Amino acid sequence: MKKSLSFFLLLTITSVSCQQEKRASGDDVSVIWASFLSDLTTEDKEAFKKASAETIRCYDCLENTPSEVQHMNLLRENDSLWYSKIYEDLIYIPIDSFIANDYDILFNPNFIKILQENETIISSEETNGVTYAHILVTTNLPTAFFEGAQHIFSFVKNEDDVWKLNEIGTIP
């Protein structure tokens, strides 16, 4: 059992490493990330909108103000279907709403600096004929008391072969 688990783990790590090496060498993902950071630095919301999908999956956008936190707490306390409502509906933020309500909160100068300076990992995957690129940035370094955190920015390649931001998330 232990040998099987070790072999599976080794196979998984090797597979992921090969995929990352193969896909991370594609300049298009690195270019879109550099362009994305440039748009954030210049606060070019029109370029950000153009580089984004019609909706962005963003859990943090649901609770980034005290009133939103209160609303989500009420939903959890009073609606038996709260989990489904969050993950099947509310988590998908229309791009215009994101820019109006979340952009400035999330992309403050300090956070943009962290995105520019900290370690970045690029990976990609293809699922059901759709290509995704995931950019992970370590935003909180681990300490003796905290495991650290990363932000993930996911892009999807559309029918026109253009990358569009479609998700902003955190790990853990």
mmCIF file with all atom_site columns, C-alpha atoms in Angstrom:
data_model
loop_
_atom_site.group_PDB
_atom_site.id
_atom_site.type_symbol
_atom_site.label_atom_id
_atom_site.label_alt_id
_atom_site.label_comp_id
_atom_site.label_asym_id
_atom_site.label_entity_id
_atom_site.label_seq_id
_atom_site.pdbx_PDB_ins_code
_atom_site.Cartn_x
_atom_site.Cartn_y
_atom_site.Cartn_z
_atom_site.occupancy
_atom_site.B_iso_or_equiv
_atom_site.pdbx_formal_charge
_atom_site.auth_seq_id
_atom_site.auth_comp_id
_atom_site.auth_asym_id
_atom_site.auth_atom_id
_atom_site.pdbx_PDB_model_num
ATOM 1   C CA . MET A 1 1   ? 0.000   0.000  0.000   1.00 0.00 ? 1   MET A CA 1
ATOM 2   C CA . LYS A 1 2   ? 2.755   2.414  0.967   1.00 0.00 ? 2   LYS A CA 1
ATOM 3   C CA . LYS A 1 3   ? 4.677   1.641  -2.257  1.00 0.00 ? 3   LYS A CA 1
ATOM 4   C CA . SER A 1 4   ? 1.532   2.174  -4.344  1.00 0.00 ? 4   SER A CA 1
ATOM 5   C CA . LEU A 1 5   ? 0.874   5.521  -2.698  1.00 0.00 ? 5   LEU A CA 1
ATOM 6   C CA . SER A 1 6   ? 4.506   6.578  -3.188  1.00 0.00 ? 6   SER A CA 1
ATOM 7   C CA . PHE A 1 7   ? 4.416   5.517  -6.845  1.00 0.00 ? 7   PHE A CA 1
ATOM 8   C CA . PHE A 1 8   ? 1.127   7.370  -7.411  1.00 0.00 ? 8   PHE A CA 1
ATOM 9   C CA . LEU A 1 9   ? 2.492   10.507 -5.754  1.00 0.00 ? 9   LEU A CA 1
ATOM 10  C CA . LEU A 1 10  ? 5.702   10.343 -7.819  1.00 0.00 ? 10  LEU A CA 1
ATOM 11  C CA . LEU A 1 11  ? 3.702   9.804  -11.023 1.00 0.00 ? 11  LEU A CA 1
ATOM 12  C CA . THR A 1 12  ? 1.401   12.728 -10.220 1.00 0.00 ? 12  THR A CA 1
ATOM 13  C CA . ILE A 1 13  ? 4.284   15.093 -9.425  1.00 0.00 ? 13  ILE A CA 1
ATOM 14  C CA . THR A 1 14  ? 6.132   14.061 -12.582 1.00 0.00 ? 14  THR A CA 1
ATOM 15  C CA . SER A 1 15  ? 3.018   14.522 -14.704 1.00 0.00 ? 15  SER A CA 1
ATOM 16  C CA . VAL A 1 16  ? 2.230   17.945 -13.253 1.00 0.00 ? 16  VAL A CA 1
ATOM 17  C CA . SER A 1 17  ? 5.858   19.038 -13.594 1.00 0.00 ? 17  SER A CA 1
ATOM 18  C CA . CYS A 1 18  ? 5.975   17.986 -17.234 1.00 0.00 ? 18  CYS A CA 1
ATOM 19  C CA . GLN A 1 19  ? 2.679   19.722 -17.983 1.00 0.00 ? 19  GLN A CA 1
ATOM 20  C CA . GLN A 1 20  ? 3.788   22.921 -16.244 1.00 0.00 ? 20  GLN A CA 1
ATOM 21  C CA . GLU A 1 21  ? 7.143   22.908 -18.003 1.00 0.00 ? 21  GLU A CA 1
ATOM 22  C CA . LYS A 1 22  ? 5.528   22.289 -21.384 1.00 0.00 ? 22  LYS A CA 1
ATOM 23  C CA . ARG A 1 23  ? 2.746   24.813 -20.948 1.00 0.00 ? 23  ARG A CA 1
ATOM 24  C CA . ALA A 1 24  ? 4.610   27.455 -18.964 1.00 0.00 ? 24  ALA A CA 1
ATOM 25  C CA . SER A 1 25  ? 7.067   27.759 -21.840 1.00 0.00 ? 25  SER A CA 1
ATOM 26  C CA . GLY A 1 26  ? 4.231   29.127 -23.971 1.00 0.00 ? 26  GLY A CA 1
ATOM 27  C CA . ASP A 1 27  ? 4.869   32.834 -24.110 1.00 0.00 ? 27  ASP A CA 1
ATOM 28  C CA . ASP A 1 28  ? 1.207   33.727 -24.546 1.00 0.00 ? 28  ASP A CA 1
ATOM 29  C CA . VAL A 1 29  ? 0.346   33.095 -20.878 1.00 0.00 ? 29  VAL A CA 1
ATOM 30  C CA . SER A 1 30  ? 3.370   35.057 -19.668 1.00 0.00 ? 30  SER A CA 1
ATOM 31  C CA . VAL A 1 31  ? 2.477   37.879 -22.039 1.00 0.00 ? 31  VAL A CA 1
ATOM 32  C CA . ILE A 1 32  ? -1.153  38.019 -20.859 1.00 0.00 ? 32  ILE A CA 1
ATOM 33  C CA . TRP A 1 33  ? 0.014   38.087 -17.230 1.00 0.00 ? 33  TRP A CA 1
ATOM 34  C CA . ALA A 1 34  ? 2.475   40.923 -17.932 1.00 0.00 ? 34  ALA A CA 1
ATOM 35  C CA . SER A 1 35  ? -0.258  42.829 -19.772 1.00 0.00 ? 35  SER A CA 1
ATOM 36  C CA . PHE A 1 36  ? -2.684  42.198 -16.904 1.00 0.00 ? 36  PHE A CA 1
ATOM 37  C CA . LEU A 1 37  ? -0.182  43.590 -14.375 1.00 0.00 ? 37  LEU A CA 1
ATOM 38  C CA . SER A 1 38  ? 0.480   46.590 -16.597 1.00 0.00 ? 38  SER A CA 1
ATOM 39  C CA . ASP A 1 39  ? -3.259  47.339 -16.810 1.00 0.00 ? 39  ASP A CA 1
ATOM 40  C CA . LEU A 1 40  ? -3.502  47.123 -13.009 1.00 0.00 ? 40  LEU A CA 1
ATOM 41  C CA . THR A 1 41  ? -0.517  49.413 -12.518 1.00 0.00 ? 41  THR A CA 1
ATOM 42  C CA . THR A 1 42  ? -1.976  52.082 -14.791 1.00 0.00 ? 42  THR A CA 1
ATOM 43  C CA . GLU A 1 43  ? -5.477  51.509 -13.368 1.00 0.00 ? 43  GLU A CA 1
ATOM 44  C CA . ASP A 1 44  ? -6.747  50.970 -16.908 1.00 0.00 ? 44  ASP A CA 1
ATOM 45  C CA . LYS A 1 45  ? -10.212 49.642 -16.149 1.00 0.00 ? 45  LYS A CA 1
ATOM 46  C CA . GLU A 1 46  ? -11.225 49.619 -19.827 1.00 0.00 ? 46  GLU A CA 1
ATOM 47  C CA . ALA A 1 47  ? -8.280  47.364 -20.679 1.00 0.00 ? 47  ALA A CA 1
ATOM 48  C CA . PHE A 1 48  ? -9.104  45.236 -17.627 1.00 0.00 ? 48  PHE A CA 1
ATOM 49  C CA . LYS A 1 49  ? -12.686 44.875 -18.838 1.00 0.00 ? 49  LYS A CA 1
ATOM 50  C CA . LYS A 1 50  ? -11.548 43.986 -22.349 1.00 0.00 ? 50  LYS A CA 1
ATOM 51  C CA . ALA A 1 51  ? -9.190  41.334 -20.933 1.00 0.00 ? 51  ALA A CA 1
ATOM 52  C CA . SER A 1 52  ? -11.936 39.802 -18.766 1.00 0.00 ? 52  SER A CA 1
ATOM 53  C CA . ALA A 1 53  ? -14.802 37.427 -19.355 1.00 0.00 ? 53  ALA A CA 1
ATOM 54  C CA . GLU A 1 54  ? -18.396 38.647 -18.970 1.00 0.00 ? 54  GLU A CA 1
ATOM 55  C CA . THR A 1 55  ? -18.368 37.332 -15.392 1.00 0.00 ? 55  THR A CA 1
ATOM 56  C CA . ILE A 1 56  ? -15.570 36.704 -12.922 1.00 0.00 ? 56  ILE A CA 1
ATOM 57  C CA . ARG A 1 57  ? -15.829 33.911 -10.378 1.00 0.00 ? 57  ARG A CA 1
ATOM 58  C CA . CYS A 1 58  ? -14.769 35.670 -7.167  1.00 0.00 ? 58  CYS A CA 1
ATOM 59  C CA . TYR A 1 59  ? -15.710 34.464 -3.697  1.00 0.00 ? 59  TYR A CA 1
ATOM 60  C CA . ASP A 1 60  ? -13.775 37.283 -1.990  1.00 0.00 ? 60  ASP A CA 1
ATOM 61  C CA . CYS A 1 61  ? -15.948 39.780 -3.843  1.00 0.00 ? 61  CYS A CA 1
ATOM 62  C CA . LEU A 1 62  ? -18.927 38.558 -1.819  1.00 0.00 ? 62  LEU A CA 1
ATOM 63  C CA . GLU A 1 63  ? -17.429 39.606 1.513   1.00 0.00 ? 63  GLU A CA 1
ATOM 64  C CA . ASN A 1 64  ? -15.067 42.516 0.991   1.00 0.00 ? 64  ASN A CA 1
ATOM 65  C CA . THR A 1 65  ? -17.130 45.156 2.816   1.00 0.00 ? 65  THR A CA 1
ATOM 66  C CA . PRO A 1 66  ? -18.817 45.012 6.251   1.00 0.00 ? 66  PRO A CA 1
ATOM 67  C CA . SER A 1 67  ? -22.295 45.203 4.686   1.00 0.00 ? 67  SER A CA 1
ATOM 68  C CA . GLU A 1 68  ? -21.480 42.307 2.343   1.00 0.00 ? 68  GLU A CA 1
ATOM 69  C CA . VAL A 1 69  ? -20.198 40.232 5.268   1.00 0.00 ? 69  VAL A CA 1
ATOM 70  C CA . GLN A 1 70  ? -23.444 40.946 7.129   1.00 0.00 ? 70  GLN A CA 1
ATOM 71  C CA . HIS A 1 71  ? -25.505 39.997 4.074   1.00 0.00 ? 71  HIS A CA 1
ATOM 72  C CA . MET A 1 72  ? -23.620 36.704 3.648   1.00 0.00 ? 72  MET A CA 1
ATOM 73  C CA . ASN A 1 73  ? -23.980 35.884 7.360   1.00 0.00 ? 73  ASN A CA 1
ATOM 74  C CA . LEU A 1 74  ? -27.748 36.457 7.139   1.00 0.00 ? 74  LEU A CA 1
ATOM 75  C CA . LEU A 1 75  ? -27.928 34.260 4.054   1.00 0.00 ? 75  LEU A CA 1
ATOM 76  C CA . ARG A 1 76  ? -26.069 31.432 5.832   1.00 0.00 ? 76  ARG A CA 1
ATOM 77  C CA . GLU A 1 77  ? -28.250 31.740 8.938   1.00 0.00 ? 77  GLU A CA 1
ATOM 78  C CA . ASN A 1 78  ? -31.628 32.007 7.218   1.00 0.00 ? 78  ASN A CA 1
ATOM 79  C CA . ASP A 1 79  ? -31.477 30.111 3.938   1.00 0.00 ? 79  ASP A CA 1
ATOM 80  C CA . SER A 1 80  ? -31.114 26.345 3.867   1.00 0.00 ? 80  SER A CA 1
ATOM 81  C CA . LEU A 1 81  ? -29.917 26.594 0.253   1.00 0.00 ? 81  LEU A CA 1
ATOM 82  C CA . TRP A 1 82  ? -27.240 29.214 1.038   1.00 0.00 ? 82  TRP A CA 1
ATOM 83  C CA . TYR A 1 83  ? -24.339 27.089 -0.205  1.00 0.00 ? 83  TYR A CA 1
ATOM 84  C CA . SER A 1 84  ? -25.930 26.456 -3.595  1.00 0.00 ? 84  SER A CA 1
ATOM 85  C CA . LYS A 1 85  ? -26.907 30.109 -3.949  1.00 0.00 ? 85  LYS A CA 1
ATOM 86  C CA . ILE A 1 86  ? -23.344 31.194 -3.293  1.00 0.00 ? 86  ILE A CA 1
ATOM 87  C CA . TYR A 1 87  ? -21.516 28.689 -5.495  1.00 0.00 ? 87  TYR A CA 1
ATOM 88  C CA . GLU A 1 88  ? -24.031 28.410 -8.324  1.00 0.00 ? 88  GLU A CA 1
ATOM 89  C CA . ASP A 1 89  ? -25.065 32.056 -8.609  1.00 0.00 ? 89  ASP A CA 1
ATOM 90  C CA . LEU A 1 90  ? -23.690 34.791 -6.346  1.00 0.00 ? 90  LEU A CA 1
ATOM 91  C CA . ILE A 1 91  ? -20.019 33.937 -6.862  1.00 0.00 ? 91  ILE A CA 1
ATOM 92  C CA . TYR A 1 92  ? -20.225 34.910 -10.550 1.00 0.00 ? 92  TYR A CA 1
ATOM 93  C CA . ILE A 1 93  ? -19.780 38.677 -10.610 1.00 0.00 ? 93  ILE A CA 1
ATOM 94  C CA . PRO A 1 94  ? -20.682 40.509 -13.848 1.00 0.00 ? 94  PRO A CA 1
ATOM 95  C CA . ILE A 1 95  ? -17.621 42.391 -15.095 1.00 0.00 ? 95  ILE A CA 1
ATOM 96  C CA . ASP A 1 96  ? -19.283 45.828 -14.891 1.00 0.00 ? 96  ASP A CA 1
ATOM 97  C CA . SER A 1 97  ? -20.316 45.150 -11.290 1.00 0.00 ? 97  SER A CA 1
ATOM 98  C CA . PHE A 1 98  ? -16.816 43.875 -10.477 1.00 0.00 ? 98  PHE A CA 1
ATOM 99  C CA . ILE A 1 99  ? -15.221 47.048 -11.832 1.00 0.00 ? 99  ILE A CA 1
ATOM 100 C CA . ALA A 1 100 ? -17.725 49.301 -10.048 1.00 0.00 ? 100 ALA A CA 1
ATOM 101 C CA . ASN A 1 101 ? -17.693 47.553 -6.657  1.00 0.00 ? 101 ASN A CA 1
ATOM 102 C CA . ASP A 1 102 ? -14.655 45.306 -6.266  1.00 0.00 ? 102 ASP A CA 1
ATOM 103 C CA . TYR A 1 103 ? -11.801 46.434 -8.507  1.00 0.00 ? 103 TYR A CA 1
ATOM 104 C CA . ASP A 1 104 ? -10.537 49.286 -6.301  1.00 0.00 ? 104 ASP A CA 1
ATOM 105 C CA . ILE A 1 105 ? -10.924 47.262 -3.109  1.00 0.00 ? 105 ILE A CA 1
ATOM 106 C CA . LEU A 1 106 ? -9.007  44.264 -4.426  1.00 0.00 ? 106 LEU A CA 1
ATOM 107 C CA . PHE A 1 107 ? -6.433  45.945 -6.633  1.00 0.00 ? 107 PHE A CA 1
ATOM 108 C CA . ASN A 1 108 ? -5.012  48.523 -4.247  1.00 0.00 ? 108 ASN A CA 1
ATOM 109 C CA . PRO A 1 109 ? -1.403  49.700 -4.787  1.00 0.00 ? 109 PRO A CA 1
ATOM 110 C CA . ASN A 1 110 ? -0.009  47.400 -2.074  1.00 0.00 ? 110 ASN A CA 1
ATOM 111 C CA . PHE A 1 111 ? -1.663  44.309 -3.569  1.00 0.00 ? 111 PHE A CA 1
ATOM 112 C CA . ILE A 1 112 ? -0.507  45.212 -7.083  1.00 0.00 ? 112 ILE A CA 1
ATOM 113 C CA . LYS A 1 113 ? 3.062   45.533 -5.776  1.00 0.00 ? 113 LYS A CA 1
ATOM 114 C CA . ILE A 1 114 ? 2.785   42.071 -4.194  1.00 0.00 ? 114 ILE A CA 1
ATOM 115 C CA . LEU A 1 115 ? 1.543   40.630 -7.505  1.00 0.00 ? 115 LEU A CA 1
ATOM 116 C CA . GLN A 1 116 ? 4.482   42.200 -9.343  1.00 0.00 ? 116 GLN A CA 1
ATOM 117 C CA . GLU A 1 117 ? 7.205   41.172 -6.896  1.00 0.00 ? 117 GLU A CA 1
ATOM 118 C CA . ASN A 1 118 ? 6.242   37.826 -5.398  1.00 0.00 ? 118 ASN A CA 1
ATOM 119 C CA . GLU A 1 119 ? 6.771   34.330 -6.735  1.00 0.00 ? 119 GLU A CA 1
ATOM 120 C CA . THR A 1 120 ? 4.512   33.444 -9.651  1.00 0.00 ? 120 THR A CA 1
ATOM 121 C CA . ILE A 1 121 ? 3.664   29.947 -10.832 1.00 0.00 ? 121 ILE A CA 1
ATOM 122 C CA . ILE A 1 122 ? 1.989   29.424 -14.185 1.00 0.00 ? 122 ILE A CA 1
ATOM 123 C CA . SER A 1 123 ? 0.141   26.247 -15.054 1.00 0.00 ? 123 SER A CA 1
ATOM 124 C CA . SER A 1 124 ? -2.479  25.339 -17.592 1.00 0.00 ? 124 SER A CA 1
ATOM 125 C CA . GLU A 1 125 ? -4.936  22.621 -18.332 1.00 0.00 ? 125 GLU A CA 1
ATOM 126 C CA . GLU A 1 126 ? -7.364  21.567 -20.994 1.00 0.00 ? 126 GLU A CA 1
ATOM 127 C CA . THR A 1 127 ? -10.775 20.330 -19.923 1.00 0.00 ? 127 THR A CA 1
ATOM 128 C CA . ASN A 1 128 ? -13.487 19.299 -22.376 1.00 0.00 ? 128 ASN A CA 1
ATOM 129 C CA . GLY A 1 129 ? -11.716 21.144 -25.193 1.00 0.00 ? 129 GLY A CA 1
ATOM 130 C CA . VAL A 1 130 ? -11.364 24.396 -23.202 1.00 0.00 ? 130 VAL A CA 1
ATOM 131 C CA . THR A 1 131 ? -7.888  25.690 -22.315 1.00 0.00 ? 131 THR A CA 1
ATOM 132 C CA . TYR A 1 132 ? -7.318  27.366 -18.943 1.00 0.00 ? 132 TYR A CA 1
ATOM 133 C CA . ALA A 1 133 ? -4.238  29.121 -17.585 1.00 0.00 ? 133 ALA A CA 1
ATOM 134 C CA . HIS A 1 134 ? -3.764  29.553 -13.851 1.00 0.00 ? 134 HIS A CA 1
ATOM 135 C CA . ILE A 1 135 ? -1.379  32.114 -12.393 1.00 0.00 ? 135 ILE A CA 1
ATOM 136 C CA . LEU A 1 136 ? -0.646  31.552 -8.713  1.00 0.00 ? 136 LEU A CA 1
ATOM 137 C CA . VAL A 1 137 ? 1.040   34.295 -6.712  1.00 0.00 ? 137 VAL A CA 1
ATOM 138 C CA . THR A 1 138 ? 2.215   33.833 -3.141  1.00 0.00 ? 138 THR A CA 1
ATOM 139 C CA . THR A 1 139 ? 0.570   36.770 -1.388  1.00 0.00 ? 139 THR A CA 1
ATOM 140 C CA . ASN A 1 140 ? 1.228   35.805 2.240   1.00 0.00 ? 140 ASN A CA 1
ATOM 141 C CA . LEU A 1 141 ? 4.427   33.985 3.084   1.00 0.00 ? 141 LEU A CA 1
ATOM 142 C CA . PRO A 1 142 ? 4.205   31.048 5.480   1.00 0.00 ? 142 PRO A CA 1
ATOM 143 C CA . THR A 1 143 ? 5.212   31.548 9.082   1.00 0.00 ? 143 THR A CA 1
ATOM 144 C CA . ALA A 1 144 ? 5.493   29.275 12.083  1.00 0.00 ? 144 ALA A CA 1
ATOM 145 C CA . PHE A 1 145 ? 1.826   30.036 12.840  1.00 0.00 ? 145 PHE A CA 1
ATOM 146 C CA . PHE A 1 146 ? 0.322   30.411 9.355   1.00 0.00 ? 146 PHE A CA 1
ATOM 147 C CA . GLU A 1 147 ? 0.594   28.203 6.289   1.00 0.00 ? 147 GLU A CA 1
ATOM 148 C CA . GLY A 1 148 ? 0.717   31.163 3.926   1.00 0.00 ? 148 GLY A CA 1
ATOM 149 C CA . ALA A 1 149 ? -1.635  31.994 1.072   1.00 0.00 ? 149 ALA A CA 1
ATOM 150 C CA . GLN A 1 150 ? -1.732  32.390 -2.664  1.00 0.00 ? 150 GLN A CA 1
ATOM 151 C CA . HIS A 1 151 ? -4.035  34.231 -5.001  1.00 0.00 ? 151 HIS A CA 1
ATOM 152 C CA . ILE A 1 152 ? -4.987  32.470 -8.191  1.00 0.00 ? 152 ILE A CA 1
ATOM 153 C CA . PHE A 1 153 ? -5.936  34.239 -11.375 1.00 0.00 ? 153 PHE A CA 1
ATOM 154 C CA . SER A 1 154 ? -7.485  31.953 -13.961 1.00 0.00 ? 154 SER A CA 1
ATOM 155 C CA . PHE A 1 155 ? -7.803  32.785 -17.617 1.00 0.00 ? 155 PHE A CA 1
ATOM 156 C CA . VAL A 1 156 ? -9.774  30.903 -20.251 1.00 0.00 ? 156 VAL A CA 1
ATOM 157 C CA . LYS A 1 157 ? -8.943  30.868 -23.946 1.00 0.00 ? 157 LYS A CA 1
ATOM 158 C CA . ASN A 1 158 ? -12.087 31.814 -25.882 1.00 0.00 ? 158 ASN A CA 1
ATOM 159 C CA . GLU A 1 159 ? -13.234 30.776 -29.366 1.00 0.00 ? 159 GLU A CA 1
ATOM 160 C CA . ASP A 1 160 ? -11.185 33.604 -30.893 1.00 0.00 ? 160 ASP A CA 1
ATOM 161 C CA . ASP A 1 161 ? -8.032  32.191 -29.245 1.00 0.00 ? 161 ASP A CA 1
ATOM 162 C CA . VAL A 1 162 ? -7.883  35.140 -26.818 1.00 0.00 ? 162 VAL A CA 1
ATOM 163 C CA . TRP A 1 163 ? -7.205  34.742 -23.075 1.00 0.00 ? 163 TRP A CA 1
ATOM 164 C CA . LYS A 1 164 ? -9.881  36.200 -20.760 1.00 0.00 ? 164 LYS A CA 1
ATOM 165 C CA . LEU A 1 165 ? -9.718  36.515 -16.962 1.00 0.00 ? 165 LEU A CA 1
ATOM 166 C CA . ASN A 1 166 ? -12.546 34.430 -15.553 1.00 0.00 ? 166 ASN A CA 1
ATOM 167 C CA . GLU A 1 167 ? -11.639 33.762 -11.909 1.00 0.00 ? 167 GLU A CA 1
ATOM 168 C CA . ILE A 1 168 ? -9.900  35.327 -8.935  1.00 0.00 ? 168 ILE A CA 1
ATOM 169 C CA . GLY A 1 169 ? -9.483  33.114 -5.900  1.00 0.00 ? 169 GLY A CA 1
ATOM 170 C CA . THR A 1 170 ? -7.356  32.335 -2.887  1.00 0.00 ? 170 THR A CA 1
ATOM 171 C CA . ILE A 1 171 ? -5.564  29.254 -1.641  1.00 0.00 ? 171 ILE A CA 1
ATOM 172 C CA . PRO A 1 172 ? -6.275  28.307 1.115   1.00 0.00 ? 172 PRO A CA 1
#
